[in-house]
XYZ file of C-alpha atoms in Angstrom:
643
model
C -20.754 -25.912 20.713
C -20.859 -27.215 17.686
C -18.071 -28.552 15.338
C -15.626 -26.078 13.096
C -17.098 -25.454 9.675
C -15.373 -27.169 7.073
C -13.034 -24.978 4.505
C -15.350 -23.151 2.437
C -15.720 -23.359 -1.423
C -17.077 -20.854 -2.991
C -17.329 -20.071 -7.166
C -15.802 -16.720 -8.840
C -18.891 -15.216 -8.605
C -19.118 -15.823 -4.695
C -16.116 -14.442 -4.077
C -16.381 -11.332 -6.257
C -20.116 -10.667 -3.641
C -18.242 -10.997 -0.346
C -15.479 -8.663 -1.866
C -17.907 -6.236 -3.029
C -20.081 -6.455 0.083
C -16.923 -5.076 2.119
C -16.054 -2.468 0.328
C -17.606 1.172 1.324
C -20.333 1.938 -0.586
C -20.741 4.969 -0.521
C -19.161 8.797 -0.787
C -19.634 10.928 1.843
C -16.952 12.998 1.147
C -14.891 14.671 -1.523
C -12.137 12.540 -3.156
C -10.013 14.142 -5.914
C -8.661 11.021 -7.251
C -12.070 9.642 -7.798
C -13.059 12.618 -9.647
C -9.996 12.718 -11.237
C -10.815 9.124 -13.256
C -14.234 10.788 -13.710
C -12.147 13.715 -15.818
C -12.509 16.519 -13.613
C -9.477 17.599 -11.959
C -10.678 19.163 -9.204
C -7.282 21.068 -7.931
C -9.191 22.925 -5.371
C -9.442 20.089 -3.457
C -5.647 19.330 -3.236
C -4.296 23.767 -3.257
C -3.587 25.291 -1.612
C -1.724 22.641 0.467
C -3.631 21.611 3.484
C -1.064 21.681 6.458
C -1.022 20.425 10.096
C -1.495 22.611 12.720
C 1.071 24.328 14.622
C 0.777 22.773 18.360
C 0.763 19.454 15.682
C 4.068 20.278 14.118
C 5.426 21.056 17.766
C 4.960 17.673 19.152
C 5.365 15.609 15.995
C 9.558 17.436 15.575
C 9.864 16.596 19.443
C 9.196 13.326 18.965
C 11.193 13.269 15.705
C 14.496 14.720 17.503
C 14.583 12.119 20.046
C 13.989 9.044 17.613
C 16.652 10.255 15.190
C 18.995 10.060 19.054
C 18.069 7.176 19.340
C 18.196 5.357 15.464
C 21.497 6.729 15.374
C 22.849 5.899 19.008
C 21.033 2.525 19.246
C 20.438 0.506 16.125
C 23.002 -1.329 14.729
C 21.415 -2.159 11.427
C 24.263 -4.484 10.414
C 23.790 -6.598 13.367
C 20.098 -7.069 12.818
C 20.708 -8.106 9.462
C 23.346 -10.233 10.764
C 21.562 -11.811 13.347
C 18.000 -11.378 11.434
C 16.339 -10.420 14.560
C 15.895 -6.956 16.396
C 17.818 -7.224 19.771
C 15.400 -6.978 22.921
C 16.373 -3.895 24.076
C 16.116 -2.287 20.879
C 12.400 -3.182 20.981
C 12.247 -2.155 24.628
C 14.321 1.333 24.124
C 11.375 1.900 21.603
C 8.558 1.188 24.125
C 10.156 3.193 26.591
C 10.103 6.082 23.586
C 6.728 5.860 23.115
C 7.253 4.748 19.931
C 4.441 1.942 20.110
C 1.705 4.616 21.042
C 2.930 7.065 18.355
C -0.877 7.113 16.489
C -2.970 5.840 19.927
C -4.631 9.152 21.570
C -2.673 10.531 24.719
C -5.862 10.234 27.025
C -4.637 6.286 26.356
C -1.069 7.289 26.989
C 0.015 7.476 23.520
C 1.901 10.210 21.531
C -1.172 11.279 19.945
C 0.943 12.371 16.372
C -1.000 12.957 13.262
C -0.791 10.601 10.027
C 1.661 13.260 8.827
C 4.166 12.266 11.610
C 3.766 8.943 12.390
C 4.445 8.745 8.530
C 7.849 10.824 8.870
C 8.519 8.431 11.978
C 8.196 5.504 10.082
C 10.775 6.576 7.408
C 13.253 7.749 10.101
C 13.268 4.384 11.824
C 13.097 2.742 8.214
C 16.296 4.420 7.229
C 18.093 3.270 10.329
C 16.526 -0.417 9.502
C 13.563 -1.351 7.685
C 12.781 -4.547 9.777
C 12.097 -1.488 12.859
C 10.531 0.215 10.937
C 8.074 -2.862 9.564
C 7.661 -3.758 13.344
C 6.007 -0.409 14.463
C 3.697 -0.314 10.829
C 2.504 -3.852 11.567
C 1.772 -3.101 15.058
C -0.516 0.648 14.185
C -1.129 0.568 10.947
C -3.178 -2.335 10.919
C -2.498 -4.483 14.297
C -4.960 -3.543 17.567
C -4.706 0.268 17.775
C -5.923 0.915 14.428
C -9.460 -1.042 14.097
C -9.955 -0.143 17.603
C -9.631 3.126 16.778
C -12.293 3.365 13.873
C -14.475 0.456 14.920
C -14.146 -0.615 19.055
C -15.819 0.130 21.657
C -14.813 2.694 24.845
C -14.675 -0.266 26.503
C -12.423 -2.238 24.142
C -10.599 1.139 23.727
C -9.738 1.354 27.886
C -8.628 -2.244 28.388
C -6.062 -2.766 25.292
C -4.973 0.781 24.004
C -2.720 1.854 27.054
C -1.343 -1.800 26.754
C -0.372 -1.025 22.764
C 1.055 2.162 23.390
C 3.467 1.281 25.989
C 4.004 -2.556 26.390
C 2.303 -4.975 24.141
C 3.321 -5.308 20.642
C 0.127 -6.016 18.174
C -0.348 -8.037 14.979
C -2.208 -8.191 12.376
C -3.852 -12.226 11.307
C -5.575 -12.538 7.990
C -3.633 -14.587 5.490
C -3.680 -18.406 5.097
C -1.754 -21.093 3.712
C -4.291 -21.195 0.990
C -6.440 -17.879 1.217
C -4.883 -14.652 0.214
C -6.629 -11.564 -1.511
C -9.354 -14.213 -1.600
C -11.110 -13.884 1.848
C -14.718 -15.264 0.768
C -12.339 -18.810 1.155
C -11.238 -18.231 4.454
C -11.212 -21.237 6.464
C -10.127 -20.247 10.037
C -13.761 -20.453 11.992
C -14.717 -18.880 14.939
C -17.998 -20.936 17.102
C -19.808 -18.994 19.203
C -19.947 -20.763 22.608
C -21.894 -19.046 25.442
C -19.804 -15.811 26.355
C -16.873 -17.079 24.481
C -16.314 -17.765 20.394
C -13.763 -20.493 20.002
C -11.332 -19.929 17.154
C -9.520 -23.061 15.072
C -7.517 -22.213 12.216
C -4.190 -21.542 10.682
C -2.790 -17.943 9.846
C 0.243 -17.521 7.403
C 2.536 -14.224 6.882
C 1.689 -12.992 10.506
C 3.976 -9.738 10.539
C 5.052 -9.612 14.520
C 3.224 -12.509 15.125
C 6.417 -14.294 16.535
C 6.955 -11.536 19.557
C 2.794 -10.230 19.555
C 1.409 -10.224 22.963
C -2.242 -9.188 20.991
C -3.767 -10.237 17.907
C -6.278 -8.884 15.621
C -8.113 -11.909 13.958
C -9.902 -12.581 11.252
C -12.209 -15.800 11.251
C -15.494 -16.912 9.820
C -18.521 -17.351 12.213
C -21.390 -19.823 11.560
C -25.061 -18.242 11.030
C -27.019 -19.305 13.224
C -30.325 -18.282 14.299
C -28.660 -15.554 17.144
C -26.163 -14.578 14.816
C -25.566 -13.049 11.337
C -22.371 -14.656 10.570
C -19.458 -13.843 8.460
C -15.549 -13.213 8.792
C -15.358 -11.337 11.659
C -12.511 -9.340 13.922
C -11.442 -10.790 16.874
C -8.734 -9.291 19.581
C -7.413 -12.232 21.053
C -4.249 -12.570 23.731
C -1.474 -13.856 22.169
C -0.889 -16.250 25.194
C -3.889 -17.869 25.120
C -4.312 -21.554 25.706
C -4.507 -23.497 21.929
C -2.034 -20.428 20.237
C 0.893 -21.970 18.817
C 3.179 -20.162 17.069
C 4.624 -23.510 14.496
C 7.434 -21.104 12.206
C 9.341 -18.126 12.460
C 9.876 -17.208 8.784
C 12.445 -16.148 7.052
C 12.645 -14.336 3.761
C 15.074 -12.882 0.858
C 14.920 -9.377 2.995
C 13.483 -7.917 5.883
C 15.503 -10.392 7.947
C 14.941 -8.939 11.196
C 11.275 -8.787 11.071
C 9.142 -11.794 13.502
C 6.694 -13.309 10.927
C 5.554 -16.269 11.726
C 2.758 -19.195 10.881
C -0.077 -19.086 14.028
C -1.740 -22.274 14.736
C -5.284 -21.608 16.287
C -6.676 -24.526 18.402
C -10.174 -24.976 20.658
C -8.981 -21.120 21.389
C -11.819 -19.239 23.459
C -12.092 -15.773 23.235
C -14.454 -13.267 24.883
C -17.639 -12.129 22.922
C -16.699 -9.041 24.734
C -13.208 -8.818 22.870
C -15.334 -9.354 19.047
C -14.811 -5.499 17.295
C -17.262 -5.069 15.358
C -20.556 -6.998 14.731
C -20.360 -10.404 12.830
C -19.649 -10.492 9.540
C -17.826 -6.714 9.549
C -14.657 -8.408 9.657
C -13.646 -7.582 5.959
C -15.276 -3.939 6.187
C -12.958 -3.279 9.211
C -9.746 -5.018 7.070
C -10.683 -2.247 4.545
C -11.044 0.811 6.024
C -7.924 -0.055 8.055
C -5.639 -0.079 5.434
C -7.277 3.001 3.246
C -4.725 4.356 5.669
C -2.883 1.787 6.992
C -1.355 1.701 3.638
C 0.388 4.842 3.579
C 3.352 3.460 5.664
C 4.261 1.698 3.090
C 4.799 4.531 0.643
C 6.618 6.336 4.054
C 9.877 3.068 3.864
C 10.070 3.891 0.238
C 9.867 7.831 0.532
C 12.828 6.860 3.073
C 14.689 4.609 0.611
C 14.664 6.750 -2.040
C 16.076 9.875 0.035
C 18.925 7.031 0.653
C 19.150 6.429 -2.246
C 19.844 9.449 -4.166
C 22.448 10.571 -0.954
C 24.209 7.268 -1.867
C 23.756 7.884 -5.289
C 25.167 11.657 -5.043
C 28.459 10.797 -2.952
C 29.397 7.453 -4.915
C 28.728 9.287 -8.405
C 30.913 12.387 -7.349
C 34.324 10.372 -5.819
C 34.124 7.192 -8.826
C 35.752 8.539 -11.794
C 35.312 6.742 -15.239
C 37.602 8.222 -18.453
C 38.495 11.217 -16.778
C 35.458 12.346 -15.485
C 33.383 11.546 -11.840
C 30.556 8.764 -13.443
C 27.492 11.366 -13.017
C 28.841 13.362 -15.833
C 28.596 10.721 -17.777
C 24.833 11.168 -19.109
C 23.928 7.542 -18.928
C 24.802 7.767 -15.226
C 22.870 11.197 -15.016
C 19.758 10.292 -16.067
C 19.763 7.364 -13.165
C 20.426 10.291 -10.899
C 18.028 12.676 -11.967
C 15.311 10.185 -12.048
C 15.946 8.743 -8.428
C 15.578 12.466 -7.308
C 12.817 13.689 -9.098
C 11.020 10.371 -8.237
C 12.125 10.435 -4.558
C 10.621 14.074 -4.569
C 7.148 12.793 -6.169
C 6.841 10.011 -3.417
C 7.169 12.632 -0.600
C 4.368 15.171 -2.197
C 2.235 12.013 -2.765
C 2.571 10.814 1.054
C 2.662 14.217 2.475
C -0.985 15.124 0.403
C -2.424 11.798 1.386
C -1.445 11.896 4.679
C -2.313 15.425 5.612
C -6.029 15.217 3.928
C -6.421 11.522 5.970
C -5.529 13.999 9.288
C -8.083 16.780 7.946
C -10.459 14.234 7.285
C -12.554 16.293 4.782
C -11.685 14.106 1.568
C -12.146 10.717 0.941
C -8.695 8.944 0.563
C -10.072 5.606 0.025
C -8.240 5.541 -3.461
C -5.337 8.530 -2.273
C -4.147 6.038 0.299
C -4.193 2.659 -2.269
C -2.669 4.988 -5.359
C 0.556 6.385 -2.962
C 0.941 2.755 -1.780
C 0.560 1.452 -5.533
C 3.084 4.191 -6.827
C 5.485 4.116 -3.994
C 6.173 0.791 -3.919
C 6.843 0.087 -7.844
C 9.261 3.843 -7.905
C 10.525 2.527 -4.673
C 11.629 -0.628 -6.005
C 13.237 0.836 -9.713
C 14.863 4.004 -7.678
C 16.817 1.457 -5.651
C 17.768 -1.175 -8.782
C 18.970 1.862 -10.193
C 21.425 3.080 -7.585
C 22.512 -1.134 -7.844
C 23.259 -0.569 -11.171
C 25.297 2.914 -10.333
C 26.814 1.284 -7.842
C 27.857 -1.616 -10.156
C 29.651 -4.328 -8.833
C 29.998 -2.848 -5.503
C 26.244 -2.491 -5.473
C 25.608 -6.365 -5.551
C 28.370 -6.922 -3.042
C 27.476 -7.013 0.725
C 28.120 -4.433 2.802
C 30.051 -6.945 4.920
C 32.170 -7.964 2.168
C 32.676 -4.084 1.342
C 33.792 -3.227 4.978
C 35.884 -6.258 5.444
C 38.253 -5.365 2.035
C 38.505 -2.051 3.404
C 35.485 -0.676 1.984
C 32.414 1.820 2.801
C 29.964 -0.682 4.073
C 26.621 0.355 1.286
C 23.790 -2.186 1.772
C 22.338 -1.254 -1.400
C 21.868 -4.844 -2.101
C 19.700 -5.703 1.065
C 17.619 -2.045 -0.049
C 17.051 -3.626 -3.098
C 15.960 -6.657 -1.323
C 13.867 -4.856 1.578
C 12.076 -3.010 -0.646
C 10.756 -6.177 -3.051
C 8.083 -7.298 -0.576
C 6.170 -4.008 -1.068
C 4.647 -4.610 -4.230
C 3.317 -7.305 -2.318
C 2.246 -6.283 0.937
C -0.614 -5.458 2.357
C -2.279 -5.692 -1.286
C 0.222 -7.075 -4.516
C 0.945 -4.431 -7.081
C -1.805 -6.765 -9.255
C -5.028 -6.488 -6.630
C -4.206 -2.650 -5.974
C -4.659 -2.401 -10.319
C -8.079 -4.261 -9.347
C -9.090 -2.505 -6.132
C -8.475 0.807 -7.651
C -10.214 0.029 -10.851
C -13.305 -0.769 -8.746
C -13.443 1.735 -7.122
C -12.754 4.105 -9.940
C -15.965 3.156 -12.165
C -18.192 2.716 -8.971
C -20.042 6.036 -10.727
C -20.702 4.222 -14.035
C -21.664 0.593 -12.203
C -24.053 2.890 -9.843
C -25.935 4.001 -12.954
C -25.016 1.458 -15.406
C -24.059 -1.760 -13.626
C -27.560 -3.525 -14.075
C -27.030 -2.650 -17.614
C -24.586 -5.954 -17.528
C -25.703 -8.089 -14.906
C -26.852 -11.290 -15.930
C -28.692 -11.893 -13.287
C -30.955 -8.589 -13.685
C -34.300 -8.610 -15.530
C -35.330 -6.869 -18.172
C -37.108 -4.414 -16.102
C -34.296 -3.822 -14.202
C -32.159 -3.033 -17.168
C -34.148 -1.198 -18.245
C -34.409 1.280 -15.937
C -30.791 1.294 -15.929
C -30.939 2.281 -19.264
C -32.661 5.396 -18.800
C -30.623 6.867 -15.474
C -27.553 5.765 -17.490
C -28.963 7.793 -20.480
C -29.648 10.858 -18.360
C -26.181 10.821 -16.626
C -24.155 9.828 -19.611
C -26.203 13.146 -21.420
C -24.277 15.234 -18.958
C -21.550 14.084 -18.357
C -19.700 12.820 -21.733
C -20.154 16.650 -22.930
C -17.753 17.646 -20.349
C -15.098 15.193 -21.509
C -14.610 16.655 -24.516
C -13.136 20.559 -23.463
C -11.850 21.587 -20.483
C -9.796 24.376 -18.398
C -6.348 22.245 -19.668
C -6.720 23.771 -23.523
C -6.562 27.222 -21.867
C -3.377 28.446 -22.425
C -3.134 30.556 -18.608
C -4.305 28.246 -16.505
C -3.030 27.433 -13.689
C -1.250 30.991 -14.107
C -0.324 30.711 -10.414
C 2.276 28.036 -11.140
C 4.592 30.038 -13.003
C 7.663 31.256 -11.047
C 10.436 31.036 -13.577
C 9.821 27.303 -14.148
C 6.323 27.067 -15.643
C 4.398 24.268 -14.061
C 1.001 25.098 -15.055
C 1.454 23.527 -18.191
C 2.352 19.968 -16.602
C -1.460 20.663 -14.561
C -2.988 21.659 -17.870
C -2.016 18.288 -18.877
C -3.051 16.191 -16.074
C -6.603 18.380 -16.810
C -6.504 17.166 -20.301
C -4.986 13.515 -19.361
C -8.167 13.453 -17.040
C -10.360 14.105 -19.163
C -9.423 11.078 -22.143
C -8.628 9.205 -19.100
C -12.326 8.785 -18.438
C -12.997 8.507 -22.702
C -10.690 5.999 -22.418
C -12.834 4.221 -19.436
C -16.083 4.483 -20.942
C -15.215 3.149 -24.378
C -14.127 0.018 -22.485
C -16.627 -0.109 -20.691
C -19.220 0.321 -23.297
C -16.778 -1.763 -25.729
C -16.149 -4.664 -23.508
C -19.781 -4.283 -20.749
C -19.488 -7.383 -18.765
C -16.121 -8.661 -19.377
C -14.594 -5.709 -18.515
C -13.739 -7.218 -14.944
C -11.714 -9.989 -16.694
C -9.558 -7.486 -18.795
C -7.285 -6.891 -15.940
C -4.258 -5.704 -18.625
C -6.188 -2.720 -19.654
C -7.708 -1.559 -16.151
C -3.857 -2.046 -14.960
C -2.854 0.581 -17.100
C -6.079 3.159 -16.562
C -4.812 2.824 -12.683
C -1.531 3.504 -13.953
C -2.325 6.686 -15.543
C -4.661 7.624 -12.569
C -1.605 6.987 -10.212
C 1.099 9.568 -12.787
C -1.523 11.977 -13.066
C -2.113 11.967 -8.966
C 1.925 12.136 -8.619
C 2.192 14.831 -10.572
C -0.485 17.017 -9.103
C 0.846 16.551 -5.856
C 4.362 17.164 -7.200
C 2.925 20.539 -8.714
C 1.164 21.465 -5.296
C 4.213 20.537 -3.022
C 6.435 22.874 -5.223
C 4.487 25.768 -5.043
C 4.143 25.045 -1.472
C 7.530 25.234 -0.743
C 7.878 28.044 -2.861
C 5.397 30.117 -0.770
C 7.372 29.460 2.456
C 10.682 30.218 0.942
C 12.081 26.600 1.167
C 13.899 25.709 -1.708
C 11.065 26.945 -3.792
C 13.102 27.234 -6.996
C 15.043 23.607 -6.605
C 11.493 22.551 -6.038
C 10.347 23.653 -8.869
C 12.887 21.736 -10.986
C 12.175 18.488 -9.370
C 8.413 18.952 -9.544
C 9.330 20.134 -13.646
C 11.522 16.983 -14.583
C 9.312 14.602 -12.999
C 6.615 15.826 -14.770
C 8.190 15.422 -17.887
C 9.532 11.954 -16.998
C 6.064 11.295 -16.024
C 4.314 12.735 -18.876
C 6.523 9.797 -20.990
C 5.067 7.346 -19.322
C 1.385 8.706 -19.412
C 2.068 8.391 -22.894
C 2.885 4.902 -23.145
C 0.308 3.689 -21.274
C -2.706 5.261 -23.322
C -0.551 4.003 -25.983
C -0.613 0.007 -24.988
C -4.371 0.608 -23.614
C -5.479 -0.109 -27.498
C -2.164 -1.871 -28.541
C -1.098 -4.544 -26.702
C -0.425 -8.151 -26.395
C -3.139 -9.222 -23.710
C -4.804 -11.577 -26.297
C -2.155 -13.011 -27.450
C -0.866 -13.683 -24.287
C -3.563 -14.960 -22.861
C -3.096 -17.836 -25.788
C 0.296 -18.786 -24.824
C -0.989 -18.801 -21.055
C -3.565 -21.485 -22.201
C -0.759 -23.216 -24.161
C 1.480 -23.059 -21.168
C -0.831 -24.893 -18.626
C -2.099 -27.294 -21.185
C 1.106 -28.592 -21.661
C 1.844 -27.556 -24.945
C 5.796 -26.026 -24.154
C 6.922 -28.393 -21.434
C 9.923 -29.610 -24.040
C 11.049 -25.620 -23.090
C 11.668 -26.776 -19.549
C 14.286 -29.400 -20.606
C 17.981 -29.100 -19.897
C 17.811 -28.164 -16.466
C 17.566 -29.211 -12.764
C 14.734 -28.275 -10.198
C 16.661 -27.260 -7.253
C 13.505 -27.060 -5.202
C 13.218 -29.603 -2.526
C 9.871 -32.099 -1.872
C 6.432 -30.859 -0.082
C 2.954 -29.831 -1.026
C 2.764 -26.519 -2.870
C 0.407 -25.423 -0.064
C 1.069 -26.495 3.720
C -1.192 -28.590 5.773
C -4.556 -26.549 7.670
C -6.377 -29.465 9.089
C -7.518 -27.983 12.484
C -6.259 -29.576 15.170
C -3.520 -29.430 17.805
C -0.356 -28.207 16.952
C 2.774 -30.914 16.398
C 5.112 -28.134 16.781
C 7.303 -26.468 19.389
C 6.020 -23.328 20.315
C 8.236 -20.163 19.105
C 6.448 -17.391 20.842
C 8.638 -15.020 21.696
C 7.406 -12.414 23.677
C 9.696 -9.103 24.441
C 9.779 -7.973 28.135
């Protein structure tokens, strides 16, 4: 067996190549969001709203009823917040319910719930205690069950899925102290040694890692004569010799989660535990996240519903200047935003989840947009609730109860939701990831034109192909059905939602034209225009959400379930969204991006250090990034399996 390879050093270009190789290259199924970014409003892909089979609904509702009773009687959220730990008996109770196996097929002992009902269950559990929702989500959305479902062998599924369904908690280990969204620099190694691999390295922010029984670990395999090498995924027994959980991390929110630092030293993993071939690890991770990311919007929907309930009840009880505060416009606008946005997040989540269940569409962009939009809007809704509650919003639930008032944990929800803008791809990374997918069609036909490594012959060929593509595509962006007053008339029932769908159609074409103009203007420098790309993606997210709320409102109307009220909420959200979209379109070309770059250069060059004078830095001593040199652990093992 050879020694573990040293930490890789990579250039920016090499890092991009690793990320590009890991993404799915082809589009074998239609994608509503992909078409939207290309200026084509394919309403037929989402309307009529897809619905789950009756049997899936029956099984899902039966489980939700059991889970609700458990959440109401067995979960003490205040205790979990106070003790910063989910009690073992709560975890045992979740195991007994089968909650660990919600997404696992019944033939392996799981419940076999659809994505729709899995997300409803996460929202319900997360509303009782966000840390419980994270425990269940990390185990099933990105832990062992999902990658094995997609890429595991029959033998691996038979061995591990029954355990995951009932008894074993799993965790996903990718991030390292010096590696976040740039996996090309992954340092944890897995060296082949006979019929096993030997793992060495350190993993950070291992959600569930402190209590996990099984781990999905991403490690770099050296290339050999017999193996391709590259970043590879493994299922690892958490109690294997050489594994040490060196720290249980503490955070501003989600205080009950079991998140740690895990060190591997000469850990032997059977080759049979490798998921997929060598080098497929990142592709497995990204594919898993296509639907795995939908767990975060579920938690945001739950938070939105709770924020709306508290805002309604408090704003009726609290009076100022002779009237309930809800009747004052400044507060009323906040309540309207929370109500309309909660409706929108649930519409986006249910639509994306049902499309995932049907598997007719490629939802890699929809899932990413749902995560991006929900995490940003969820945070804003919680912030608005804190403002509505005033000083009580800043006060802890425990303190409120101690002086005789209702223990409303508004500040806790704000703290708990903050991580969603970072979890499973930060907002900034999501912008770049989605933007890459949004311009995929352009890069396929014209990418060689802006690639400095391509020959003149390649560029000439690309130019010819691009000419054909754009000659057909650009004229279609000039006019469309969104300019015809009668289009989408089936969405006009007292309240007119058809006007919003026409706006989406026009907005999609304008978005596509803006993207094309930017690519023509900046060409190879387009990837550096992260401010511009972020706004492009945010516009697409708003257009997707507008589409989802209109389709959901029409579904509820046809079902006779709060149809009029749904139309009102959809109308309010679309009007609010249109204002945000128009601002984003304006900021595509009128912004401070260039000036900001100059200021950043000055900050990093030390030009403004005088501005930092007059303070005391309360930070402690220590390196910015912890040492990850391979070797035996020097810390106590805080791994705490739950029996």
